[in-house]
Amino acid sequence: MAKLDRATPLAGTGLERAGLCVAENTGLGLIRLQAFHRRPGAVEELTARLGIEPPGPGSLRSERDRQWFWSAPGEWLIAIPAGTEDAVLGALRAQLDGLFVVLSAITDSQVALDITGEAVREVLARGSTVDFHPASFGAGNCVLTRFAGVPVMLASPGRGEQILLFADRSLARYLLDWFEAASIDC
Amino acid sequence: MKRTAQRLPHARVDPGKTLRFRFDGRTYEGVAGDSLASALLANGVGVVGRSFKLHRPRGVFGCGKEEANALVQLESGGYSEPNARATLVPLYEGLEARGQNAWPNVRSDVFGALGVFKRLLPASFYYKTFMWPNWQRWEGLVRRLAGLGIAPTSADPQKYLKQNVHADVVVVGAGRSGLEAALATSRDPACRVLLIDEQEEPGGGLLASPAAADRSWLEEALREVAARDNITLLCRTTVNGYYDNNVLAALERLSNHHGPAAGGAVRERFWRIFAGRVVLATGAIERPLVFPNNDRPGIMLASAVREYCHRYGLTLGERIVFYTNNDSAWRTALELVDAGVPVVAIIDLRPAVESELRQRAREAGIALHLGTVVTDTRGRSGLRRLVLHRLAGPGDALEAPAGTLDCDVLAMSGGWTPTVHLYSQSGGLLAYRDSDACFVPERAHQAVTAVGRANGEFAAPLNLQPQWLTPGVSAEHQWVDFQYDVTASDIQLAARENFVSVEHVKRYTTNGMSVDQGKTSNVNGLGILALATGRPIPEVGTTRFRPPYHPTSLGAYAGIELGALYTPFQQLPAHAAHVAAGALFEDYGAWQRPACYPRPGEEEEAAMAREARAVRSAVGLLDYSPLGKLEVRGPDAREFLNRMYLNNIRTLEVGAARYGLMLNEAGIVIDDGVVVCLARDHFLLHTTSGGATTIHQHLEEWLQCEWTDLEVIVGNATTQWATLMLSGPKARAVLAQLDGDIDVSREAFGHMQYREGRLLGQPCRILRASFTGEVSFEISVPANCGLSLWEALMQAGEPHGIVPFGIETLMLLRTEKGYPHVGADTDGNTMPQDLGWGGAVANKPDDFVGRRSLSQPVGSDPGRFQFTGLELLEADARTVSGAHILTADGESTAGYVTSAFHSPNLNRTVALGIVADARDRQGEEVTVFYAGQRQRARLIKPGVYDPAGEALNG
């Protein structure tokens, strides 16, 4: 064997029902940006260097082919096309040179699920106490929450009723099984 | 009770659609729209159950959730449901039900004779009688004689779901008041309104109204509700609990009305509702009157007689008599006469009643008996006759007999009790309203409002004259709680025995307990208690209402969290390979990890022995991915870790690794692991497997709360990397076969060293540490490559005899080596000195978390449990984790065995433990106690395999 093969947590399996589809999104690369936000002015300096303002709590922001998700104070998840992690990391490191930030590729640690269908919000509300009504959780919102008993990030990127779920890769099978059981009436 | 083939016009049933069902072994027919209770009544079934204690025959008494008698065992097998209220069970084709607490059936129950012994079975009978020799001796007999339904023993094949929902306004009850509230609040289109009703269809009390105006109002209101996008209507849904922060719990019955024919459809949905404001429009429940033998089949609530007439089209009797203390029953009686129901008399204990009502009743041909009470009832299995007496005055003794009155149905009304259960659960205070003799909401504790009859707003004055029990006759057979067979004399007995608190009386007599939670008995019960203790009712007070308002299926509480989804599980990157290799999976925290890989026909211990021998003699491969991986970076990272670990991190060089113990503030060991220095300001912490999240939080707490000046960032990279442990004398040879740029030779890559590079085209991190005592490489690659690396290493290792090994085998190997496992070989008191790390503490020049606590006297107390090896002295002796080490006198515990395995490499048991003062008692003999057996053992230095550690550098 000359090279190691890559296999995503669900290896392309998913769930398809009339009212709900859950599909592994294998096209995303993920980068975590952590800034030392306790130092006064650190986030402002970061903003100035990036040329964009990273999104605030509970929100996401799309910029070119990057999506920024707020994930903690001074911390963001950046979704990019899979396979471009090294290039984006290099570019960001150059851009932020001299600032105390930590950039890590975390693509392999996560599973990304695209959840679609007319029952998507109803099913999501079976796993979390977040208010998923479009008036409260619409395009541009993201939330870190306990879902089906495990920590996840849920985001509404704004493409119709599509919801994006990020969770630890080790939970991928559990979450898919959970969606299958929770959507039995969909 | 009359058999009614024809239904009255305007009823909300479809007489054209017949449904067949069975009750107590007989087949009957009902119609679409019937409840089981209405269908039984339509068939003239008078006795539908037997009472809890005395097995008295009981008939349908109410029409809804207040029903106390018509409890049935619904269906069978996995679909069986005990204590289903026949009044709440919508009839469906093929329904099967049985009466409860009766043998062979409710019609001819052999235990029916128990009623004769009523005097011998008062409240507290159980407590006073079954004291010798103990309750358990009697329990079997009592359970057979008394009780309700039978819990199903088969698995429930039906599905249940849980659902969360948020709403600005939640309206509970879709009767007139609830519909008005929902329509008013939903005028603001941004206001999300959730309207919930427990009946099969919305309308509440309007469903039982014969008035055309009421019916058209309801139709119009429901049209409007349907037209508003911001109203969600949930029917067949009972709000069962009201909790803090305006959170409500409700149960929606999705397919119960189809019975087992619903197959795999979701049966019930359990809602958790987050409400901005709650409007309780839960109506009121009519109260029974308390008089001798008031539990006879045919004696019903007046409101129930009304509802069976107008909603189900049933004329229940040929001679219906009303018995009341208030005006509402008069209006009901007149309404029924208008519908053609034969009401022959009204008995009212009040000496005077409004002249207009009297006039109208006389015009309707109803005989009136004012100032009169019922002092007995007659009839074997159904009501036949009433015995009447005139009252001297309100609450006074009886004046004179007033003859008897033949009837087959008695419709009674003792007033109305607003349904304040949810209001009370929300923390709201109730006040007693004397004029209506009921408790009404007084002061809200949360954002909740009660409206309509739930708030004591009755359509017309009741002009009620309370009578809590019938005076001048024995209280022995005056039933208060029909379900639990509690009579007025039971409450009087409790008062005589000095029970004062209403809460105590409730439990002593069981009044208001059981599945109806006193919906019809509470107020009467406390009225009787007030009389018996000479106190006004407000002083007696009412019991606190608690969830659930109505019984809830356990399946609904479980939802989908059953079987494999009982708790979340985590899977390894190479999970598929482990499955293919026949792994025996066990749960380690949430992780599903191979314990070992038994071959066909091989026992677990044999598999572990085979794997352990292979690791010692050749090479083994373990999926070690859950190993914690925290990356700590920043100019102050080194200083930070030096404060967090007992060990000296200041001197750790780049590319080197060091074992470390982490303590909490109390000096207790909470984690051990390996700290790797990746760069001057960049460290990798390998925490205990499964402990990464906890330790990450521990580090963040110190950074965010205590040392905010330290410039450090911590990131959890545990699952970014798949980590495989290659261990054994041939590990190096196997790894060297794979294409990579890291020199793994003995000279280039020593023990406790770390290297980064590329392996088979992927980034790779390799640490040489060992938990087996053999040469080990902990190889990490991006997690998505974990499966592929597993396959590559197994392939490369094949010529060397590689075997996969599991966690239990690893535990065996490290026990042979005497390596402690924090959490297994430590407890909540273990300090570093108990593990032999006292010298390291003394030698460290800097302060660290927990250090101050180590110098407290408790740290040097005699009798501390200390880590030790244990050698069993008898040949072939075995022991287990958890076995006790006894004190010298053999009377108490002086420690435990914490790890114990049969070592295939040494061919004897190897064990570790924590034992009092073990470090100063090496060589002493102790007694090991487990499951009644005592064994001799010696305290020895941990680590009996390769004590010199030569294999580590092989």
JSON list of C-alpha atoms in Angstrom, two decimals, chain B residues 870 872-874 879 883-897 915 921 924-930 933-939:
[
{"chain": "B", "resi": 870, "resn": "LEU", "atom": "CA", "xyz": [-0.82, -8.01, 45.58]},
{"chain": "B", "resi": 872, "resn": "LEU", "atom": "CA", "xyz": [-2.09, -14.28, 46.12]},
{"chain": "B", "resi": 873, "resn": "LEU", "atom": "CA", "xyz": [-0.45, -16.98, 48.21]},
{"chain": "B", "resi": 874, "resn": "GLU", "atom": "CA", "xyz": [-2.60, -20.01, 47.49]},
{"chain": "B", "resi": 879, "resn": "THR", "atom": "CA", "xyz": [-9.56, -12.65, 42.72]},
{"chain": "B", "resi": 883, "resn": "ALA", "atom": "CA", "xyz": [-12.56, -7.58, 46.51]},
{"chain": "B", "resi": 884, "resn": "HIS", "atom": "CA", "xyz": [-11.97, -6.24, 50.03]},
{"chain": "B", "resi": 885, "resn": "ILE", "atom": "CA", "xyz": [-8.69, -6.23, 51.91]},
{"chain": "B", "resi": 886, "resn": "LEU", "atom": "CA", "xyz": [-9.55, -6.84, 55.54]},
{"chain": "B", "resi": 887, "resn": "THR", "atom": "CA", "xyz": [-8.11, -5.28, 58.66]},
{"chain": "B", "resi": 888, "resn": "ALA", "atom": "CA", "xyz": [-5.97, -7.47, 60.91]},
{"chain": "B", "resi": 889, "resn": "ASP", "atom": "CA", "xyz": [-8.97, -8.42, 63.03]},
{"chain": "B", "resi": 890, "resn": "GLY", "atom": "CA", "xyz": [-10.87, -9.36, 59.89]},
{"chain": "B", "resi": 891, "resn": "GLU", "atom": "CA", "xyz": [-13.81, -7.19, 60.88]},
{"chain": "B", "resi": 892, "resn": "SER", "atom": "CA", "xyz": [-13.58, -4.25, 58.52]},
{"chain": "B", "resi": 893, "resn": "THR", "atom": "CA", "xyz": [-12.19, -3.07, 55.24]},
{"chain": "B", "resi": 894, "resn": "ALA", "atom": "CA", "xyz": [-8.66, -1.76, 54.92]},
{"chain": "B", "resi": 895, "resn": "GLY", "atom": "CA", "xyz": [-8.51, -1.50, 51.15]},
{"chain": "B", "resi": 896, "resn": "TYR", "atom": "CA", "xyz": [-9.59, -3.02, 47.87]},
{"chain": "B", "resi": 897, "resn": "VAL", "atom": "CA", "xyz": [-8.30, -5.00, 44.96]},
{"chain": "B", "resi": 915, "resn": "VAL", "atom": "CA", "xyz": [-4.48, -0.79, 50.88]},
{"chain": "B", "resi": 921, "resn": "ARG", "atom": "CA", "xyz": [3.77, -2.67, 54.87]},
{"chain": "B", "resi": 924, "resn": "GLU", "atom": "CA", "xyz": [3.06, -8.21, 54.98]},
{"chain": "B", "resi": 925, "resn": "GLU", "atom": "CA", "xyz": [0.31, -10.74, 54.56]},
{"chain": "B", "resi": 926, "resn": "VAL", "atom": "CA", "xyz": [-3.30, -9.60, 54.29]},
{"chain": "B", "resi": 927, "resn": "THR", "atom": "CA", "xyz": [-6.69, -11.23, 53.88]},
{"chain": "B", "resi": 928, "resn": "VAL", "atom": "CA", "xyz": [-8.64, -10.74, 50.66]},
{"chain": "B", "resi": 929, "resn": "PHE", "atom": "CA", "xyz": [-12.40, -11.12, 51.03]},
{"chain": "B", "resi": 930, "resn": "TYR", "atom": "CA", "xyz": [-14.83, -11.58, 48.18]},
{"chain": "B", "resi": 933, "resn": "GLN", "atom": "CA", "xyz": [-14.39, -16.33, 50.49]},
{"chain": "B", "resi": 934, "resn": "ARG", "atom": "CA", "xyz": [-11.17, -15.36, 52.27]},
{"chain": "B", "resi": 935, "resn": "GLN", "atom": "CA", "xyz": [-7.74, -15.65, 50.69]},
{"chain": "B", "resi": 936, "resn": "ARG", "atom": "CA", "xyz": [-4.24, -14.89, 51.86]},
{"chain": "B", "resi": 937, "resn": "ALA", "atom": "CA", "xyz": [-2.18, -12.37, 49.90]},
{"chain": "B", "resi": 938, "resn": "ARG", "atom": "CA", "xyz": [1.06, -10.50, 50.30]},
{"chain": "B", "resi": 939, "resn": "LEU", "atom": "CA", "xyz": [1.66, -6.79, 49.67]}
]
